[in-house]
Coordinates of C-alpha atoms in Angstrom, one line a residue:
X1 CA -32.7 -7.7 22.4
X2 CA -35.5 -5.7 20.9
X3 CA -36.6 -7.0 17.4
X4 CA -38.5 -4.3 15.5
X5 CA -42.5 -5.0 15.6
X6 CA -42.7 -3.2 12.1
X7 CA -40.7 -6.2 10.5
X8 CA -43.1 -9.0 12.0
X9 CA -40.8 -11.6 10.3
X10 CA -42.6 -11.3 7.4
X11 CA -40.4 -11.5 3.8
X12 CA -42.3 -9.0 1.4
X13 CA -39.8 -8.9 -1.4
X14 CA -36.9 -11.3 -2.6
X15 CA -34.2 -9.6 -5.1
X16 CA -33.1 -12.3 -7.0
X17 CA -29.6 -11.3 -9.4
X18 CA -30.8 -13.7 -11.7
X19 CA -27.1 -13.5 -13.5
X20 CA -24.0 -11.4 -13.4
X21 CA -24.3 -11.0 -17.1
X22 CA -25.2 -7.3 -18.5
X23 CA -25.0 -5.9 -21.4
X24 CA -24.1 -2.4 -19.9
X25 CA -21.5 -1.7 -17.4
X26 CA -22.4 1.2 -15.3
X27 CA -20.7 3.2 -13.0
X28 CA -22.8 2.8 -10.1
X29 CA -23.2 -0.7 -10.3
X30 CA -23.3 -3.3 -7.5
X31 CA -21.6 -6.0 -9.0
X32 CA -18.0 -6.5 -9.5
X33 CA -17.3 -9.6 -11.5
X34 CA -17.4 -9.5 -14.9
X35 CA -19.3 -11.4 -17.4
X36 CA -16.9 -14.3 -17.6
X37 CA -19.2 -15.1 -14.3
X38 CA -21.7 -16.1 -15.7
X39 CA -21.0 -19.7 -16.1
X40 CA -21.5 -19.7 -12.1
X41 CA -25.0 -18.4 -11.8
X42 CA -27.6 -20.9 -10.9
X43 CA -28.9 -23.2 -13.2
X44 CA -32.7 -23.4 -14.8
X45 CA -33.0 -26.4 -12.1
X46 CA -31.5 -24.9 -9.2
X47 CA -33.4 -21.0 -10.0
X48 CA -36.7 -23.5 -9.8
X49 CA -35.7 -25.0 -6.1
X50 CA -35.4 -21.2 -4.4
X51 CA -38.2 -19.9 -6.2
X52 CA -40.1 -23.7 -4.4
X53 CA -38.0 -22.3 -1.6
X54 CA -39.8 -18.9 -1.3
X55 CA -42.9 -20.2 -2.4
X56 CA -42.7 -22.2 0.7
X57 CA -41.3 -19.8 3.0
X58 CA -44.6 -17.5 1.7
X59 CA -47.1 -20.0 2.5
X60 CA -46.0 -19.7 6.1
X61 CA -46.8 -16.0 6.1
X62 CA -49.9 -14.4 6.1
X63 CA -49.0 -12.8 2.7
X64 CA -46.8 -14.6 -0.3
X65 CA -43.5 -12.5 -1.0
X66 CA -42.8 -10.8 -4.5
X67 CA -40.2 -11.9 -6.1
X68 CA -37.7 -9.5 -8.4
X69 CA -35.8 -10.7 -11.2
X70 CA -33.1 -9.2 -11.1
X71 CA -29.3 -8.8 -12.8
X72 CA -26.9 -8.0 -14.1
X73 CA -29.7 -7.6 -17.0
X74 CA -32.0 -10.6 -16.1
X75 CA -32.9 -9.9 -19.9
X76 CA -29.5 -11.7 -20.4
X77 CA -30.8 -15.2 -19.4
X78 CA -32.1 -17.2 -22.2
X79 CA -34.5 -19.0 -19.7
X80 CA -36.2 -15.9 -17.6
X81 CA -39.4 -16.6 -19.0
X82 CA -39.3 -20.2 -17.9
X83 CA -38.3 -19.3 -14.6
X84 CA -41.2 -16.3 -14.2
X85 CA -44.1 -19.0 -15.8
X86 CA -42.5 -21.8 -12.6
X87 CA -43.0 -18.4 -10.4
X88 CA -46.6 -17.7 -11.1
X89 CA -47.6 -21.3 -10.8
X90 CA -45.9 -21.1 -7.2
X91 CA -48.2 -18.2 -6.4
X92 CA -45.5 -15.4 -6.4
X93 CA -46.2 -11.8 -7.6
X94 CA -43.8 -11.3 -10.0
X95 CA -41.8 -7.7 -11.1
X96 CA -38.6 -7.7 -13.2
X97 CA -35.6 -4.8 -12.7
X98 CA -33.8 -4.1 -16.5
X99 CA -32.0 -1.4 -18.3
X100 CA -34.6 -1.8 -20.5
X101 CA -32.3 -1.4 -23.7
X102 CA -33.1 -5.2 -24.6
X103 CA -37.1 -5.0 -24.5
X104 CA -38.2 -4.8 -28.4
X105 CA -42.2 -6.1 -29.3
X106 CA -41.1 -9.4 -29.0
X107 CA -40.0 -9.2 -25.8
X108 CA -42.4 -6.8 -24.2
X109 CA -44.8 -9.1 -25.3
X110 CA -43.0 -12.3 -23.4
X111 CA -43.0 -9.7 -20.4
X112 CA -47.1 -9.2 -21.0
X113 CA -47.4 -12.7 -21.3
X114 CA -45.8 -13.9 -18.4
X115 CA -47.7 -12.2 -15.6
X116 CA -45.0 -9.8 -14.5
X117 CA -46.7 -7.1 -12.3
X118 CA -44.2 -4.3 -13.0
X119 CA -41.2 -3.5 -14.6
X120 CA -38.4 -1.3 -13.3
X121 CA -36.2 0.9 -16.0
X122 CA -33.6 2.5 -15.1
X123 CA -33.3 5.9 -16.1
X124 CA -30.8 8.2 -14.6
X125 CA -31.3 11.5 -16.1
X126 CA -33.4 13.5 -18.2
X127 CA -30.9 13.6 -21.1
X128 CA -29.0 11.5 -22.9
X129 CA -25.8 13.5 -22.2
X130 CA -26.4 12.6 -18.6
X131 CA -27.8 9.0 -18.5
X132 CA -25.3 7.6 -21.3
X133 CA -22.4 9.0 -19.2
X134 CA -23.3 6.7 -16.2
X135 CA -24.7 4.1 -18.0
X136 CA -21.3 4.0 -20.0
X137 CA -22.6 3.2 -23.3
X138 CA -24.2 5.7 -25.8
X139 CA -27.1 5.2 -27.0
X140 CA -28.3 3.3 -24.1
X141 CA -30.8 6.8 -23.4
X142 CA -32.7 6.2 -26.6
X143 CA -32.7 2.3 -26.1
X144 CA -34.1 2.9 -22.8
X145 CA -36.8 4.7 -23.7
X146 CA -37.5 2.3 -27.2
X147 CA -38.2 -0.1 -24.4
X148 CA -40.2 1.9 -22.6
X149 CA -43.0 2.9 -25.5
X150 CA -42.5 -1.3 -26.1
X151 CA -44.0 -1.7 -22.4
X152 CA -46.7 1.1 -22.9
X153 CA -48.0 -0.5 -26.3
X154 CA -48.3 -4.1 -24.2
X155 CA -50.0 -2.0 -21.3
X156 CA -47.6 -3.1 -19.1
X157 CA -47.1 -1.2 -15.5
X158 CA -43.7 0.3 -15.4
X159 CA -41.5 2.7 -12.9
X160 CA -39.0 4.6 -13.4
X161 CA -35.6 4.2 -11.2
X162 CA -32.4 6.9 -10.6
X163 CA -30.0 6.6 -8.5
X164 CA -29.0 10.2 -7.6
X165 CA -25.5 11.3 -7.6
X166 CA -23.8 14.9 -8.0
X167 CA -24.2 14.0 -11.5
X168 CA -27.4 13.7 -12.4
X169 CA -29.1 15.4 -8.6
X170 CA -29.9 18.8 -10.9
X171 CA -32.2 17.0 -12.9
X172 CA -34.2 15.5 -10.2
X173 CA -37.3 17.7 -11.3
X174 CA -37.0 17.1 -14.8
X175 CA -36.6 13.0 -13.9
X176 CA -39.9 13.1 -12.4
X177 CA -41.6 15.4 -15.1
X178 CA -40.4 12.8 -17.8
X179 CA -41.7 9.9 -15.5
X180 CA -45.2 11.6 -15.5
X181 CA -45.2 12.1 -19.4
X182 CA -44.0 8.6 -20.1
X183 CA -47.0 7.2 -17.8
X184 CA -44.8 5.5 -15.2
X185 CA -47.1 4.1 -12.3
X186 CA -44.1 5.3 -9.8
X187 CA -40.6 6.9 -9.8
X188 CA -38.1 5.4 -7.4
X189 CA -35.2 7.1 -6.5
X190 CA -31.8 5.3 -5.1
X191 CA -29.3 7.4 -3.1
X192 CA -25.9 5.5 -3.6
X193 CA -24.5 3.0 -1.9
X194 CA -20.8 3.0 -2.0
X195 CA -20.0 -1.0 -3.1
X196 CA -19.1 -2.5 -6.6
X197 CA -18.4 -0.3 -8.8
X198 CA -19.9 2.3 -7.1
X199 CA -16.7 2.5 -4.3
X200 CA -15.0 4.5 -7.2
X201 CA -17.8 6.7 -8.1
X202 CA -18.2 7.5 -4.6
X203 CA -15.2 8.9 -4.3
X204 CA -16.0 11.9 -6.3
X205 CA -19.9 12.3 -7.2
X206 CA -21.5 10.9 -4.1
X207 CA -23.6 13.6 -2.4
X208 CA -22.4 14.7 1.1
X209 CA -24.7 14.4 3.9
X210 CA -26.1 18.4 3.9
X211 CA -26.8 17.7 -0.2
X212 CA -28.2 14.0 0.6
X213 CA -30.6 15.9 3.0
X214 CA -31.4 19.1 0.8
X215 CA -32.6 16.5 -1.9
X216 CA -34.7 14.4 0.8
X217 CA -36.5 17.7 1.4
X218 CA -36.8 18.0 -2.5
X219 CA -38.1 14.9 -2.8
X220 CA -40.4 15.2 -0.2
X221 CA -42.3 18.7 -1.6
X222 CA -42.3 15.9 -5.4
X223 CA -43.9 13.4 -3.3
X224 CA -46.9 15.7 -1.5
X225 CA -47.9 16.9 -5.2
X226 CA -49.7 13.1 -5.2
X227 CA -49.6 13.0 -8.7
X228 CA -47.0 9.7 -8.9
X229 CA -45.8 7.1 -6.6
X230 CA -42.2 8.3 -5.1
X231 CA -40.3 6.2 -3.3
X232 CA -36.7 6.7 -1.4
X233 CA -34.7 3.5 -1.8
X234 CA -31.3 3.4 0.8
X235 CA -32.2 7.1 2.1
X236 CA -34.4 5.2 5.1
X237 CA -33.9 8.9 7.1
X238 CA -36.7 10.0 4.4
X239 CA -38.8 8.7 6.7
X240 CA -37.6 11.3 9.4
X241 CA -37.9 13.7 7.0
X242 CA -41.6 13.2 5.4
X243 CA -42.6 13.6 9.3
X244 CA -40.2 16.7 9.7
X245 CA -42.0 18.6 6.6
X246 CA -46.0 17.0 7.7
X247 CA -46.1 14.5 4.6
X248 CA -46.8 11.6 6.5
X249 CA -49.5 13.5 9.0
X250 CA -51.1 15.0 5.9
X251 CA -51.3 11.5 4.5
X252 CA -52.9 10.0 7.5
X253 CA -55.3 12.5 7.7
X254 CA -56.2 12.2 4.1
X255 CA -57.0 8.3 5.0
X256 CA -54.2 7.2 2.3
X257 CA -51.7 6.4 4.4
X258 CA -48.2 5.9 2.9
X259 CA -48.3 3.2 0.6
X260 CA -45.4 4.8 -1.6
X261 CA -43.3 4.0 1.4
X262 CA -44.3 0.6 2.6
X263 CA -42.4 -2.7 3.4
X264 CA -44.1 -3.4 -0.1
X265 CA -43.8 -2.9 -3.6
X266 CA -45.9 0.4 -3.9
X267 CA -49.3 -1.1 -4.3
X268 CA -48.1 -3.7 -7.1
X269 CA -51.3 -4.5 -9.5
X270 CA -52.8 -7.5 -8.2
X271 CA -51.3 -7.1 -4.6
X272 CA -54.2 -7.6 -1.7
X273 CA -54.7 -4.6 0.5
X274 CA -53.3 -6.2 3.7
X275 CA -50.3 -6.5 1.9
X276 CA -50.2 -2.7 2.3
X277 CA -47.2 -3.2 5.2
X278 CA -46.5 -0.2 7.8
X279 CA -43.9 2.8 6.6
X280 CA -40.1 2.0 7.1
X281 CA -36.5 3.1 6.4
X282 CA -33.8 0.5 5.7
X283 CA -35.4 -2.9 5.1
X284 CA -32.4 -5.0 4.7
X285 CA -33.2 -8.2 6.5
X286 CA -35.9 -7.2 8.2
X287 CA -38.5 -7.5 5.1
X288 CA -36.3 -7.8 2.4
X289 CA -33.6 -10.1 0.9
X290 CA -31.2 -10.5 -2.2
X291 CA -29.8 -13.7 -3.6
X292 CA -26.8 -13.7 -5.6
X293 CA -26.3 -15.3 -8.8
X294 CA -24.8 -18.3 -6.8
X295 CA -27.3 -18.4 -4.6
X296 CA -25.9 -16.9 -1.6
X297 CA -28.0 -14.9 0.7
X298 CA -27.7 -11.1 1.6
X299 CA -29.9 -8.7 3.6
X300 CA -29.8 -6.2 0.8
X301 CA -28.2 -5.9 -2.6
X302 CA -25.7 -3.5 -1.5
X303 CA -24.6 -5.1 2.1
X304 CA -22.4 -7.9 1.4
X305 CA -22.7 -9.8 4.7
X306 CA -24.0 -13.2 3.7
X307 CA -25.9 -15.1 5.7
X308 CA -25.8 -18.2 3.5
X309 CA -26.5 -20.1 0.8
X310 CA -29.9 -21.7 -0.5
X311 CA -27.9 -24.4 -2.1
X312 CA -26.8 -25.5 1.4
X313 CA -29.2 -24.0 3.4
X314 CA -32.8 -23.6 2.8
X315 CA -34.2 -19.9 2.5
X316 CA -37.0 -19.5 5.4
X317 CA -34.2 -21.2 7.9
X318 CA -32.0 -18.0 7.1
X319 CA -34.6 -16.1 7.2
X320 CA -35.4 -17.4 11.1
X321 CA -32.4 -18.3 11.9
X322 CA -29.5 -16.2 10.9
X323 CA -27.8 -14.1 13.5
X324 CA -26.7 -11.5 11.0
X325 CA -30.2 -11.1 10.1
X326 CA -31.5 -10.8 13.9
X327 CA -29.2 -7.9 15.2
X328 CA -30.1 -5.9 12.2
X329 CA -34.0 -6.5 13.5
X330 CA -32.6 -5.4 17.2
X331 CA -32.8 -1.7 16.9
X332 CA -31.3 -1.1 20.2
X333 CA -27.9 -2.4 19.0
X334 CA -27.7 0.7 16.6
X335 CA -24.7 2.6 17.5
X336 CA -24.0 5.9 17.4
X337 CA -26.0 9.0 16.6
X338 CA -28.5 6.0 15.1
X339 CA -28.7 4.5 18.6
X340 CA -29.6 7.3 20.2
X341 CA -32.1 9.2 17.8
X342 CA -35.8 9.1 18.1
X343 CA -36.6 8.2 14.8
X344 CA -34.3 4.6 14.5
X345 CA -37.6 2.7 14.6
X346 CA -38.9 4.3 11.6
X347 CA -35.6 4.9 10.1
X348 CA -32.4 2.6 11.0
X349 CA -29.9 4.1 9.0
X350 CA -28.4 2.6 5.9
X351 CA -26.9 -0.5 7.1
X352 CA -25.0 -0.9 3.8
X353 CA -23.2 2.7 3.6
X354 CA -22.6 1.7 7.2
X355 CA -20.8 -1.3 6.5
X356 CA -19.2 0.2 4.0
X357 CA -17.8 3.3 5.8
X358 CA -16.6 1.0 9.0
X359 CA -17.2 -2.5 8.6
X360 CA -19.8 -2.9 10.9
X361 CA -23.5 -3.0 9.9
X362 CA -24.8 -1.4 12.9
X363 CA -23.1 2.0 12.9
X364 CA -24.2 5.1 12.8
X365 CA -25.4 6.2 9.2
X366 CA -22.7 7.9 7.8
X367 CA -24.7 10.0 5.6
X368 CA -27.4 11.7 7.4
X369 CA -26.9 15.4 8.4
X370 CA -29.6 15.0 11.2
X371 CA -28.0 15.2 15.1
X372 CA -30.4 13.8 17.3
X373 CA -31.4 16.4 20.2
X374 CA -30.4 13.9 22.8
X375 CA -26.4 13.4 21.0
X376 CA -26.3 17.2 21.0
X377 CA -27.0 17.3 25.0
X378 CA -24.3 14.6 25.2
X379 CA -21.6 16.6 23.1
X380 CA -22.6 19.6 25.3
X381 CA -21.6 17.8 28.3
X382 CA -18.2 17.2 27.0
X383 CA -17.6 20.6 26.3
X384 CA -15.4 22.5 28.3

């Protein structure tokens, strides 16, 4: 078994779905209980022991882990701020993920005050017309960007996130133009992953493989004008692709490196520069984790294999210990085109839309147009 050396078993980010409850209910979102759930997310006690839990995990590292709060709409939780202040005492960088359509002075201010590094708002689309359509709620365009101008006047750091879809993929240029004017520090950008809700929408407005790669290549040309961080999140063959167009030699070259694509949150404000970790495609177990609202443990937020439970279990023994988590490190287990391509160490595949398509996490990514030079020699073979 070959573990990949980029992971070094070091935990850079922990999602935490701080509650099920939202106030939205999009059509690309991961979750799939409804707000009834929320009696079963964990308790102010039990949110304080795996935050102690990743504290502790971090000290054993050579760099502390940054913990997301996440949702539903971790907004939602009447005690967020008392979990982010136990956070900061631990030693934890701290970023929160929200719809943003709850974030008023008040708020924006509690956000200021509490240390969070960076805030993620999800905007997906230019217009109104589009981003209320997904977001299922109108109005929820304008709220966003209320919340927005609420951040700005507290100075705090924000990105902007889009999950791409036939939908809204036509206003990929005007997404990031509106990013720059708004003064986002970054613009992520999240090809979908077909679980939750998103099973249905993927059935008629997720991009084929030839479109997924046609807006890599897009992405890429957004990403060389250096004029905002742009990261790919669940399109790991980016990282094939930036090398394919000279992005990431250009980089290099320039002495920057590729920061916007580390095994970290894109040069977070406060973050030490060793934290800068190297360039990779799917992270999902190997420097990444989620935690449910009930506290079990996945590799991502959109691979439902769980590995356990920090109620039961405590978080850096999953972390070392779970076999789930330690074949998706063993890059010679890929199968499939992804087994035999020579970019799986920098890439990997979505392990998620993997799963998803066969129920097995180490599969061949379903979505990536790319055939490998050495699976077309094989398939020439076979030909009569």
């Amino acid at each position: 078994m070959k573990e990949n050396p980029t992971s070094e078993r070091i935990l850079r980010l922990l999602f935490w779905e701080t509650t099920i409850k939202c106030n939205l209910a999009c059509a690309h979102c991961r979750r799939i209980e409804d707000d009834d759930a929320v009696a079963t997310d964990l308790s102010t006690e039990q949110g304080m022991d795996l935050i102690d839990q990743l504290a502790e995990l971090g000290k054993a590292q050579p760099m502390m882990p940054v913990l997301v709060f996440s949702g539903g709409e971790p907004l939602c939780r009447t005690d967020l701020f008392d979990l982010t202040a136990h956070a900061r005492k631990a030693g934890l960088t701290l970023a929160l993920a929200s719809n943003g359509t709850m974030i008023d002075s008040a708020v924006a201010e509690k956000i200021k005050a509490s240390g969070i590094a960076r805030v993620s708002i999800s905007l997906d689309g230019a217009t109104a017309e589009i981003h209320n359509k997904l977001r299922r709620m109108q109005g929820s365009f304008e709220a966003a960007l209320e919340g927005i101008s609420r951040l700005r006047e507290k100075a705090v750091p924000f990105q902007i996130n889009i999950t791409l879809t036939k939908h809204n993929s036509h206003q990929l240029q005007e997404v990031y133009d509106l990013a720059k004017s708004l003064g986002a520090v970054a613009l992520h950008i999240f090809m979908l992953v077909p679980v939750g809700c998103g099973q249905t929408l993927a059935e008629t407005d997720m991009l084929s493989p030839d479109q997924y790669e046609r807006m890599l290549v897009e992405i890429c040309k957004l990403d060389a004008l250096g004029e905002l961080q742009v990261k790919v999140t669940c399109g790991p063959h980016y990282e094939r692709v930036i090398r394919q167009q000279g992005l990431h030699r250009a980089r290099l070259q320039a002495g920057i490196g590729h920061k916007a694509l580390s095994t970290t949150p894109d040069s977070i404000p406060g973050r030490p520069p060793h934290a800068q970790g190297p360039s990779k495609g799917c992270l999902a177990g190997l420097g990444i984790l989620f935690v449910g609202h009930q506290g079990d443990v996945f590799p991502c937020g959109y691979l439902p294999v769980n590995c356990g439970n920090i109620l039961q279990t405590k978080l850096a023994d999953i972390w070392q210990n779970n076999k789930d988590l330690a074949k998706m490190r063993d890059t010679e287990s890929l199968e499939g085109k992804c087994g035999r391509c020579g970019y799986r160490e920098i890439c990997g595949g979505c392990r998620a839309r993997a799963y998803a398509a066969t129920n097995n996490y180490m599969a061949e990514e379903p979505f990536c147009a790319y055939i490998p030079p050495q699976a077309l020699s094989q398939s020439s073979h076979r030909t009569p």
